[in-house]
Coordinates of C-alpha atoms in Angstrom, one line a residue:
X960 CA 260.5 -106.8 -27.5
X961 CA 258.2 -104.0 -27.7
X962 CA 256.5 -102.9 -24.7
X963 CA 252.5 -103.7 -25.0
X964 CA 250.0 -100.6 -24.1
X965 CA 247.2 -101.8 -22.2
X966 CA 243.9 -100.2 -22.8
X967 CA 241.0 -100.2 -20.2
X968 CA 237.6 -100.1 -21.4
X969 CA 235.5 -97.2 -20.1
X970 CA 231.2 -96.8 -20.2
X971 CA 231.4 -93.5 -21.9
X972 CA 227.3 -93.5 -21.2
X973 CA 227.7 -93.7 -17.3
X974 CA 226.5 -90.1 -15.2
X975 CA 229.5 -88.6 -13.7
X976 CA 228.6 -88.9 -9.9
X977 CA 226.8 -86.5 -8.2
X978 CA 226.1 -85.3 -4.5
X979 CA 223.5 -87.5 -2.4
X980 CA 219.9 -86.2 -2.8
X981 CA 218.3 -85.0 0.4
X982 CA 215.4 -86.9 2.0
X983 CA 212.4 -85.5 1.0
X984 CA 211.0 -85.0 5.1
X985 CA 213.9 -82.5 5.1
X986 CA 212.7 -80.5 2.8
X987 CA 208.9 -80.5 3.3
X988 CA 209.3 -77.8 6.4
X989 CA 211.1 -75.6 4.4
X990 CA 208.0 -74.9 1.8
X991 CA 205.6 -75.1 4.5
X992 CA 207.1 -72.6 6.3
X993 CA 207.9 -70.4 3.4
X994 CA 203.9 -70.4 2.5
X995 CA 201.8 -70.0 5.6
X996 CA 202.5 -66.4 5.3
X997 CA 200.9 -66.4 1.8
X998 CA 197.9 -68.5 3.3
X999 CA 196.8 -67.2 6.1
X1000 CA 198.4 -63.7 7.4
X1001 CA 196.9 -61.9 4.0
X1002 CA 193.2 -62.7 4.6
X1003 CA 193.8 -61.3 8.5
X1004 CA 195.5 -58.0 6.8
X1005 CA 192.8 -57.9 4.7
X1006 CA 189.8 -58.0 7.4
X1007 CA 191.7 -55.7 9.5
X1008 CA 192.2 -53.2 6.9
X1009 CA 188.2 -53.7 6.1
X1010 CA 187.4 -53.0 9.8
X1011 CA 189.1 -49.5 10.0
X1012 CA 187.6 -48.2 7.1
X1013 CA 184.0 -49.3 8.1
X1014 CA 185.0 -47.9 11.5
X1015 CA 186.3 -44.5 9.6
X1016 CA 183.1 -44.0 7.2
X1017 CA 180.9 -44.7 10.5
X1018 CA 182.6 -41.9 12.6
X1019 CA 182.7 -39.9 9.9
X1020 CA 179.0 -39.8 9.9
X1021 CA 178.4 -39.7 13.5
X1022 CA 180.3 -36.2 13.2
X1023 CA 178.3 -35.4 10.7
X1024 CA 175.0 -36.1 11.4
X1025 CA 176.0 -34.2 15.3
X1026 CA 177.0 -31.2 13.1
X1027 CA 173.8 -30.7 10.9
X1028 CA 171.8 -31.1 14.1
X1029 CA 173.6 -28.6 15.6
X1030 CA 173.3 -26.2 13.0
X1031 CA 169.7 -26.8 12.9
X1032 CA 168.8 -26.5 16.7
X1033 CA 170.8 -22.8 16.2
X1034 CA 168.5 -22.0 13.3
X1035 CA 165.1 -23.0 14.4
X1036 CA 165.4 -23.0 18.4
X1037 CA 162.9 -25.8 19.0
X1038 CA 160.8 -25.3 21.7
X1039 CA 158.5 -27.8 23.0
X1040 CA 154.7 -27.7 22.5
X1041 CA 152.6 -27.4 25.6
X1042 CA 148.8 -29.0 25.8
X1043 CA 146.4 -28.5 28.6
X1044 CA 143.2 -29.7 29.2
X1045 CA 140.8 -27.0 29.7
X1046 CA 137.3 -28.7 30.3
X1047 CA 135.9 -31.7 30.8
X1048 CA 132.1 -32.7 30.0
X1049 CA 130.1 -35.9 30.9
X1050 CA 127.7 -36.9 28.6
X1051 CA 127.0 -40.3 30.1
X1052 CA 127.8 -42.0 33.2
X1053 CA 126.4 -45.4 33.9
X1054 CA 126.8 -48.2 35.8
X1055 CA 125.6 -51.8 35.2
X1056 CA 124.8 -54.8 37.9
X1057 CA 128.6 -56.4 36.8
X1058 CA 130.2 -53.2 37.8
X1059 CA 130.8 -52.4 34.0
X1060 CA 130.9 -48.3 33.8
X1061 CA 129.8 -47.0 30.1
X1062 CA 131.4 -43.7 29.6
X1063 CA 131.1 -40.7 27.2
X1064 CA 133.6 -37.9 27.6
X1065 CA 133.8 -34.3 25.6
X1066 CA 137.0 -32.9 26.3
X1067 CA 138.4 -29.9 25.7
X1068 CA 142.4 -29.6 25.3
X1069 CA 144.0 -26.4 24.4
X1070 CA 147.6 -26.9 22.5
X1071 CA 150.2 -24.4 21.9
X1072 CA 153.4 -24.2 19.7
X1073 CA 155.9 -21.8 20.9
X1074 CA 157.7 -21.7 18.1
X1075 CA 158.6 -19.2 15.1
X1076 CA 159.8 -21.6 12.2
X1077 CA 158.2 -24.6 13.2
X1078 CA 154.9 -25.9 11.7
X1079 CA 153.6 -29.0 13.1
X1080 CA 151.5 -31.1 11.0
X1081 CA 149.4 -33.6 13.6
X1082 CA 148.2 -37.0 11.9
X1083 CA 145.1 -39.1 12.2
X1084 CA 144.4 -42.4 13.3
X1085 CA 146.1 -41.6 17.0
X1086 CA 145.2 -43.3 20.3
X1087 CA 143.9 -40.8 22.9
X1088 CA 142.2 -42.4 26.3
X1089 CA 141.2 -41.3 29.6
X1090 CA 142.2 -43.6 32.6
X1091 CA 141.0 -44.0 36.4
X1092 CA 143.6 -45.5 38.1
X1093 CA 145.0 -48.1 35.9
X1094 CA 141.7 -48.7 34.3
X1095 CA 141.3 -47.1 31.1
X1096 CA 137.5 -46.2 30.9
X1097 CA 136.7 -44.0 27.0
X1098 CA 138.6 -43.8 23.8
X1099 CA 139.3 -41.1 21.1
X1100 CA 141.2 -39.3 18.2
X1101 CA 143.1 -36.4 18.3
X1102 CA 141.6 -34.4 15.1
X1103 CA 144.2 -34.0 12.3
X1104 CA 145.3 -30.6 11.4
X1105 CA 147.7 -28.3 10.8
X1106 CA 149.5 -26.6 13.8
X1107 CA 150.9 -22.9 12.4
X1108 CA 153.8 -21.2 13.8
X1109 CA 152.9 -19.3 17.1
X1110 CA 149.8 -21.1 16.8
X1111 CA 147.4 -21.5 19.9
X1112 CA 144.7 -24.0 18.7
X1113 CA 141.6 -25.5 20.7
X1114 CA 140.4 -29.0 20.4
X1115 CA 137.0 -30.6 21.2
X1116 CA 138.1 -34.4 21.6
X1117 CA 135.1 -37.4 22.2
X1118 CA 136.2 -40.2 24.3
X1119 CA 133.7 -42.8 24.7
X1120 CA 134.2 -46.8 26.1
X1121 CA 133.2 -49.1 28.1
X1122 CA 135.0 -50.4 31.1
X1123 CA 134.6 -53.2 33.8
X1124 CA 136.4 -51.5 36.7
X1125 CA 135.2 -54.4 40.0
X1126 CA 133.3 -53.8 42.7
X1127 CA 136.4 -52.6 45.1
X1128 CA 137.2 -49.8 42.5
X1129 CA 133.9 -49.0 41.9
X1130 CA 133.0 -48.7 45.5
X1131 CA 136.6 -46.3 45.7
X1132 CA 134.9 -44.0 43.0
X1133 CA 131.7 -43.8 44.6
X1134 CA 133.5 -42.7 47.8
X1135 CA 136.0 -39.8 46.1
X1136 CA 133.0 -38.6 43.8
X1137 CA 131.8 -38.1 47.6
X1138 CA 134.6 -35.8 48.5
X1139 CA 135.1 -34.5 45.2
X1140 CA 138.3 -35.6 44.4
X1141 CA 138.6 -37.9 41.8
X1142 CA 141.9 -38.6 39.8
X1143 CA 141.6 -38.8 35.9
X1144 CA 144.4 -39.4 33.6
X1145 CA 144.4 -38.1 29.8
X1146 CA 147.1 -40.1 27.7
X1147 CA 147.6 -39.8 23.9
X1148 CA 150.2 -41.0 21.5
X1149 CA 150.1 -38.6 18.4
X1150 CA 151.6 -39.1 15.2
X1151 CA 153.3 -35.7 13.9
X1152 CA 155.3 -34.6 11.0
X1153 CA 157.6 -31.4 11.9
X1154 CA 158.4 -29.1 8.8
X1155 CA 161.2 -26.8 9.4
X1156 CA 160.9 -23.8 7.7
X1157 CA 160.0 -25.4 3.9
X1158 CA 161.4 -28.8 4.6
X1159 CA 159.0 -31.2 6.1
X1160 CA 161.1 -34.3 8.1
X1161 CA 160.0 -37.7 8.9
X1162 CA 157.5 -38.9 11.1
X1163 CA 157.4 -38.8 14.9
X1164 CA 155.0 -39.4 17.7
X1165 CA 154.2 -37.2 20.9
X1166 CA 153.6 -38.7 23.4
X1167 CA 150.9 -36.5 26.1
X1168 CA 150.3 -37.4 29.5
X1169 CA 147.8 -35.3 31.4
X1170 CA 147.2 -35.5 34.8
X1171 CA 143.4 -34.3 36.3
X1172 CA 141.9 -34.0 39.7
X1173 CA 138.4 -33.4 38.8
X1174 CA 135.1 -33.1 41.5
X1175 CA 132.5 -35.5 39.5
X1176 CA 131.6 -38.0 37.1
X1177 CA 127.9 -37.4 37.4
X1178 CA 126.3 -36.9 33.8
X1179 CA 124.9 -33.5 32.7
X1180 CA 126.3 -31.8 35.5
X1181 CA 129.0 -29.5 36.4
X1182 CA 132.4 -30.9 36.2
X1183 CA 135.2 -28.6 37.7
X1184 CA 139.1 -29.4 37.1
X1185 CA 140.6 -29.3 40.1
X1186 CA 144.3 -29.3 39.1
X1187 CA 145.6 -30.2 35.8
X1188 CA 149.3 -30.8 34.8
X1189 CA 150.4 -32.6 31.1
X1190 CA 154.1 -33.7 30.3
X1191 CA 155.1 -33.9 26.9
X1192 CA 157.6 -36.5 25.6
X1193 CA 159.0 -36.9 21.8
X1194 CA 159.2 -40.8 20.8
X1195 CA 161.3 -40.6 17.6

C-alpha cells in the first residue's frame, strides 16, 4: 500500500518574525542629546561673534578719533585764551533796612587769543555774575563777537542785581570796605564755537573764573583792583 504524503497547512499572509522593538524611553535621550547642540550652542556662537565685532568697529574708532586729534593739535597748536579783568566801576551801591544790597557794576575785561589759526566765535545769551563770598550780587552778558586770530579785544560788561546778603555778611563788608580789602569773584560760562583754519567745529562753553581783591564798593568813587587772577577751563 502506497505510502500517504502528509501536507501541513501554512498562513502564507503571516510576517516573517522580526527583532523586538526597543522601548521608546531608550530612545528618547538619544535625539535629545543629538539636538541641544542645534538649540542652544548656535544662538551663544552667534552673540559672541556679534560682541567682537561691535567691540572691533568700537576700537577701531577710538584709534581713529585719537589719530585725527593728534594730527590736529600738530597743525593748529591750540593755545589757551587768557581774560583779565582790567577795571571795575560802581554805578550804584545801596543798601535797604532788610540788608538787601542793589548793585550796578561796569566792568571792564580784556581777552586775548594766542593763537595763529584759531578764530573763536563767542555766543550770546551767556551767564556772567559777580559774587561776594558765596553770594552772588549783579548779573550780565558777555557781548557776542568774533575773536580774530592774535586778537587782543576789550570788553565793557554791565552787571546789575539785587541781592539779600544778612545782616552778619553785611556787617563783614562794612568792616573790609574799612580796610580796603574786599574779595570779589567774576564767573562766566560762555558759549563758543572754535573754527580751525576754514572749518568751524561744534559748540563748547568756557568756563572764566576771576578772582579780585578790590579797595571799595562805594558808588561814583575810585575803585582800585588790588590783585586779579582768572582761570580758564573748557567744558565740552
Amino acid at each position: 500500500m502506497a505510502e500517504q504524503h502528509r501536507v501541513h497547512p501554512v498562513d502564507v499572509e503571516s510576517p516573517p518574525p522580526s527583532a523586538p522593538e526597543a522601548p521608546p524611553s531608550l530612545l528618547q535621550p538619544e535625539k535629545a542629546g543629538a539636538t541641544a547642540p542645534a538649540t542652544h550652542l548656535n544662538p551663544v556662537r552667534k552673540r559672541r561673534s556679534r560682541c567682537c565685532t561691535c567691540l572691533c568697529w568700537s576700537l577701531l574708532a577710538i584709534v581713529i578719533l585719537i589719530v585725527v586729534i593728534a594730527v590736529l593739535y600738530l597743525v593748529f597748536r591750540p593755545k589757551i585764551p587768557k581774560y583779565s579783568v582790567d577795571r571795575l566801576a560802581v554805578s550804584s551801591f545801596a543798601v535797604d533796612d532788610n540788608a538787601t544790597v542793589a548793585v550796578t557794576f561796569n566792568v571792564t575785561v580784556t581777552a586775548r587769543n594766542p593763537n595763529r589759526r584759531i578764530g573763536i566765535y563767542y555766543q550770546g545769551r551767556n551767564d556772567l555774575s559777580a559774587w561776594y563770598t558765596d553770594e552772588r550780587l549783579c548779573t550780565g552778558s558777555f557781548p557776542a563777537f568774533y575773536h580774530g586770530h592774535r586778537n587782543t579785544t576789550v570788553l565793557h560788561v554791565l552787571l546789575a542785581g539785587e541781592a539779600k546778603i544778612g545782616s552778619e555778611l553785611l556787617t563783614e563788608l562794612q568792616q573790609q570796605q574799612q580796610t580796603g580789602t574786599i574779595p570779589l569773584a567774576v564767573r562766566g560760562d560762555v558759549p563758543v564755537r572754535v573754527k580751525l583754519g576754514k572749518l568751524k567745529l561744534w559748540k563748547v562753553t568756557f568756563k572764566v573764573r576771576c578772582s579780585l581783591v578790590v579797595n571799595s564798593l562805594s558808588a561814583g568813587g575810585d575803585v582800585s583792583i588790588r590783585s586779579s587772577s582768572c582761570k580758564f577751563k573748557l567744558k565740552l
